[in-house]
Amino acid sequence: MSLANGRPYLAIPGPSVMPEEVLRAMHRAAPNIYEGDLIEMTAGLIPDLRYVARSQGHVAIYIANGHGAWEAALANVIAPGERVLVPATGRFGHGWAEVAEGQGIAVDLMDFGKRAPVDLSRLEAALRADKTHEIKAVLATHVDTSTSVRNDIAGMRAVLDAVGHPAFLMADCIASLACDRFEMDAWGVDVMVAGSQKGLMVPPGLSFVFFSDKAADARRRMERVSRYWDWTNRADPQMFYQYFGGTAPTHHLFGLRAALDLIKTEGIEAIWARHETLARAIWAACETWGQTGPLELNIADADLRSRAVTALRIGAPHGSALRQWVQDNAGVTLGIGLGMAEPGDPAWHGFFRIGHMGHVNAHMILGALGAIESGLIALDIPHGPGGMAAAARVIAGR
């Protein structure tokens, strides 16, 4: 007998739970890619993607994961041999830096560790030291999925402006878009990358690059851009196939249409507020459990935490043991502690993450927390009492 039988809950930080509306939209026969509903529908995706990003700028869609979006963003504005500055706050800052190096771009890496955001004073010092403006872009991760830290993107723009540095501000919003508040135009972001599989609630396979007029002008000055990664035709297609550099990702587009309809119906401000409340319920439970025992939120300051993912420390072997128990006995899959330790290191088993992005509501979060508390009890992991009550008070508005 297993209490896991029934509808499973994938509480990892992406791919996220897909709404029934998205699944139904994708469950259809292959469409005509030359005329008809698909062509008309695709043009309507662009203004709704702008709505989610809070931008009036340009949008390019790629058949790729987030790594593809990283490469596309760089390929259009940074030439091989040019230099970028990467303030890293976890695994994914390093990942974007590695992609840049693979394109022949010189990388200045500033590592702020796994438990803190970008230090804006250090960023300012690095930019002031660049007297000849060799740094062409700052590649910043809005939310690092591995550490759950949330960086101050608007603050980075303020630093660039205060220094008078012309570098592009490029933001990775793969984990944060449609979860954490993000204001592309108001925050002065030149290029933003995102993926379909988190806050947008669509299977992995689509990625997006949003870019400003300033970035579009820089693209026109580039000597050469790979035909596939070139965002020019994708953002301003003269023929339908140019949106995608070839055959359209048909069923992903139908799913994206359904997801954007849900987002527009709820409203982006309401979505941000929902994620805020659900995140605070999780933090309240975890902080209560951690009063007596080894559980600890990776980011101590709530103002610096993502509203889409929570990274937790509990010590080896409790992290892996808890994840396994919750999956086997309650049907809830929690995220591994990605990038917090090397897989061969015993310390790797001391971390886990909770994804709370996209299509999630109060009963899903309370159910996941109840499963975690059951696992803590079953495995005799020391923890403070009252975690579920603390979460329920947040949900109740108390």
Short mmCIF file of C-alpha atoms in Angstrom, two decimals, residues 185-357:
data_model
loop_
_atom_site.label_atom_id
_atom_site.label_comp_id
_atom_site.label_asym_id
_atom_site.label_seq_id
_atom_site.Cartn_x
_atom_site.Cartn_y
_atom_site.Cartn_z
CA ASP A 185 11.05 48.93 -19.41
CA ALA A 186 10.70 50.66 -16.05
CA TRP A 187 13.86 48.98 -14.78
CA GLY A 188 15.87 49.89 -17.86
CA VAL A 189 16.67 46.35 -19.01
CA ASP A 190 18.10 46.15 -22.54
CA VAL A 191 17.82 42.39 -23.11
CA MET A 192 15.81 39.80 -21.16
CA VAL A 193 15.68 36.04 -21.62
CA ALA A 194 12.94 33.65 -20.48
CA GLY A 195 11.71 30.09 -21.00
CA SER A 196 8.32 28.46 -21.41
CA GLN A 197 8.56 25.85 -18.66
CA LYS A 198 8.25 27.85 -15.43
CA GLY A 199 5.95 30.80 -14.86
CA LEU A 200 4.57 30.52 -18.38
CA MET A 201 3.30 26.98 -17.59
CA VAL A 202 4.16 25.39 -20.97
CA PRO A 203 6.42 22.36 -21.54
CA PRO A 204 10.15 23.01 -22.06
CA GLY A 205 11.07 23.82 -25.63
CA LEU A 206 10.34 27.50 -26.19
CA SER A 207 12.52 30.39 -25.12
CA PHE A 208 12.16 34.11 -25.56
CA VAL A 209 14.48 37.07 -25.97
CA PHE A 210 12.99 40.49 -25.30
CA PHE A 211 15.10 43.45 -26.41
CA SER A 212 15.05 47.23 -26.53
CA ASP A 213 15.57 49.63 -29.42
CA LYS A 214 19.11 50.22 -28.11
CA ALA A 215 19.83 46.49 -28.44
CA ALA A 216 18.21 46.39 -31.88
CA ASP A 217 20.53 49.19 -33.01
CA ALA A 218 23.53 47.25 -31.69
CA ARG A 219 22.43 44.19 -33.67
CA ARG A 220 22.47 46.24 -36.88
CA ARG A 221 26.09 47.16 -36.18
CA MET A 222 27.17 43.53 -35.73
CA GLU A 223 29.43 42.25 -38.49
CA ARG A 224 27.94 38.76 -38.45
CA VAL A 225 25.21 36.90 -36.54
CA SER A 226 24.38 33.23 -37.03
CA ARG A 227 21.29 32.95 -39.22
CA TYR A 228 19.46 30.80 -36.69
CA TRP A 229 20.14 32.97 -33.64
CA ASP A 230 19.60 36.27 -35.47
CA TRP A 231 16.58 37.92 -33.86
CA THR A 232 15.94 40.38 -36.73
CA ASN A 233 13.42 38.36 -38.74
CA ARG A 234 11.99 36.62 -35.67
CA ALA A 235 10.99 39.95 -34.14
CA ASP A 236 9.77 41.46 -37.42
CA PRO A 237 8.85 38.57 -39.73
CA GLN A 238 7.79 39.17 -43.30
CA MET A 239 6.76 35.53 -43.66
CA PHE A 240 5.36 33.20 -41.01
CA TYR A 241 8.31 30.78 -40.92
CA GLN A 242 10.65 33.63 -39.99
CA TYR A 243 9.17 33.76 -36.48
CA PHE A 244 10.99 30.48 -35.81
CA GLY A 245 13.78 30.25 -38.35
CA GLY A 246 11.92 27.33 -39.94
CA THR A 247 9.03 25.07 -39.02
CA ALA A 248 6.87 26.38 -36.21
CA PRO A 249 6.74 24.61 -32.80
CA THR A 250 3.03 24.14 -33.41
CA HIS A 251 1.75 22.49 -30.25
CA HIS A 252 3.89 24.57 -27.93
CA LEU A 253 2.30 27.63 -29.52
CA PHE A 254 -1.21 26.35 -28.83
CA GLY A 255 -0.19 25.68 -25.24
CA LEU A 256 1.39 29.13 -24.93
CA ARG A 257 -1.80 30.76 -26.24
CA ALA A 258 -3.82 29.00 -23.53
CA ALA A 259 -1.28 29.94 -20.83
CA LEU A 260 -1.23 33.59 -21.85
CA ASP A 261 -5.03 33.64 -21.79
CA LEU A 262 -4.91 32.42 -18.18
CA ILE A 263 -2.30 35.05 -17.30
CA LYS A 264 -4.28 37.87 -18.89
CA THR A 265 -7.49 36.74 -17.15
CA GLU A 266 -5.86 36.69 -13.71
CA GLY A 267 -3.74 39.79 -14.33
CA ILE A 268 0.00 40.04 -13.84
CA GLU A 269 -0.28 42.10 -10.64
CA ALA A 270 -2.59 39.48 -9.11
CA ILE A 271 -0.19 36.73 -10.20
CA TRP A 272 2.69 38.47 -8.44
CA ALA A 273 0.56 38.85 -5.31
CA ARG A 274 -0.46 35.17 -5.37
CA HIS A 275 3.15 34.06 -5.64
CA GLU A 276 4.10 36.42 -2.82
CA THR A 277 1.52 34.96 -0.43
CA LEU A 278 2.23 31.34 -1.30
CA ALA A 279 5.97 31.89 -0.93
CA ARG A 280 5.49 33.49 2.48
CA ALA A 281 3.39 30.51 3.58
CA ILE A 282 6.26 28.18 2.67
CA TRP A 283 8.79 30.36 4.46
CA ALA A 284 6.62 30.52 7.58
CA ALA A 285 6.44 26.72 7.76
CA CYS A 286 10.15 26.26 7.11
CA GLU A 287 11.20 28.91 9.61
CA THR A 288 9.00 27.27 12.25
CA TRP A 289 10.38 23.80 11.56
CA GLY A 290 13.89 25.21 11.65
CA GLN A 291 13.52 26.62 15.17
CA THR A 292 14.37 23.16 16.52
CA GLY A 293 16.43 21.15 14.06
CA PRO A 294 18.69 21.45 11.05
CA LEU A 295 16.30 22.95 8.47
CA GLU A 296 17.38 26.39 7.24
CA LEU A 297 16.29 28.68 4.42
CA ASN A 298 19.24 29.23 2.09
CA ILE A 299 18.55 32.97 1.84
CA ALA A 300 18.11 34.43 5.31
CA ASP A 301 16.55 37.77 4.32
CA ALA A 302 12.98 37.35 3.03
CA ASP A 303 13.30 40.51 0.92
CA LEU A 304 16.08 38.81 -1.08
CA ARG A 305 14.23 35.55 -1.75
CA SER A 306 12.49 34.52 -4.94
CA ARG A 307 8.72 34.11 -4.90
CA ALA A 308 9.03 31.22 -7.36
CA VAL A 309 11.49 28.81 -5.71
CA THR A 310 12.77 28.21 -2.18
CA ALA A 311 16.18 26.60 -1.59
CA LEU A 312 16.66 24.84 1.73
CA ARG A 313 19.55 23.41 3.75
CA ILE A 314 18.92 20.49 6.08
CA GLY A 315 22.25 18.65 6.24
CA ALA A 316 23.26 15.30 4.76
CA PRO A 317 21.71 12.80 4.44
CA HIS A 318 18.40 14.42 5.35
CA GLY A 319 17.84 16.30 2.09
CA SER A 320 17.88 13.25 -0.17
CA ALA A 321 16.13 11.08 2.41
CA LEU A 322 13.30 13.58 2.80
CA ARG A 323 12.86 14.00 -0.94
CA GLN A 324 12.70 10.23 -1.41
CA TRP A 325 10.21 9.71 1.42
CA VAL A 326 7.91 12.49 0.25
CA GLN A 327 7.95 11.19 -3.32
CA ASP A 328 7.42 7.53 -2.42
CA ASN A 329 4.84 8.04 0.30
CA ALA A 330 3.00 11.23 -0.58
CA GLY A 331 3.31 11.62 -4.36
CA VAL A 332 5.12 14.96 -4.11
CA THR A 333 8.39 15.46 -6.00
CA LEU A 334 10.71 18.08 -4.52
CA GLY A 335 13.73 19.59 -6.28
CA ILE A 336 17.31 18.49 -5.74
CA GLY A 337 19.82 20.92 -4.27
CA LEU A 338 21.20 21.88 -7.67
CA GLY A 339 24.66 23.44 -7.62
CA MET A 340 24.93 23.57 -3.83
CA ALA A 341 27.54 20.78 -3.72
CA GLU A 342 29.13 18.43 -6.23
CA PRO A 343 27.10 15.24 -6.84
CA GLY A 344 29.96 13.04 -5.58
CA ASP A 345 30.25 15.01 -2.36
CA PRO A 346 28.23 13.58 0.57
CA ALA A 347 27.16 17.16 1.33
CA TRP A 348 25.07 17.02 -1.88
CA HIS A 349 22.44 15.09 0.09
CA GLY A 350 21.89 17.97 2.49
CA PHE A 351 19.83 20.27 0.26
CA PHE A 352 16.46 20.40 -1.45
CA ARG A 353 14.24 22.96 -3.17
CA ILE A 354 10.52 23.65 -3.37
CA GLY A 355 9.17 25.00 -6.65
CA HIS A 356 6.12 27.25 -6.31
CA MET A 357 5.85 28.80 -9.73
#
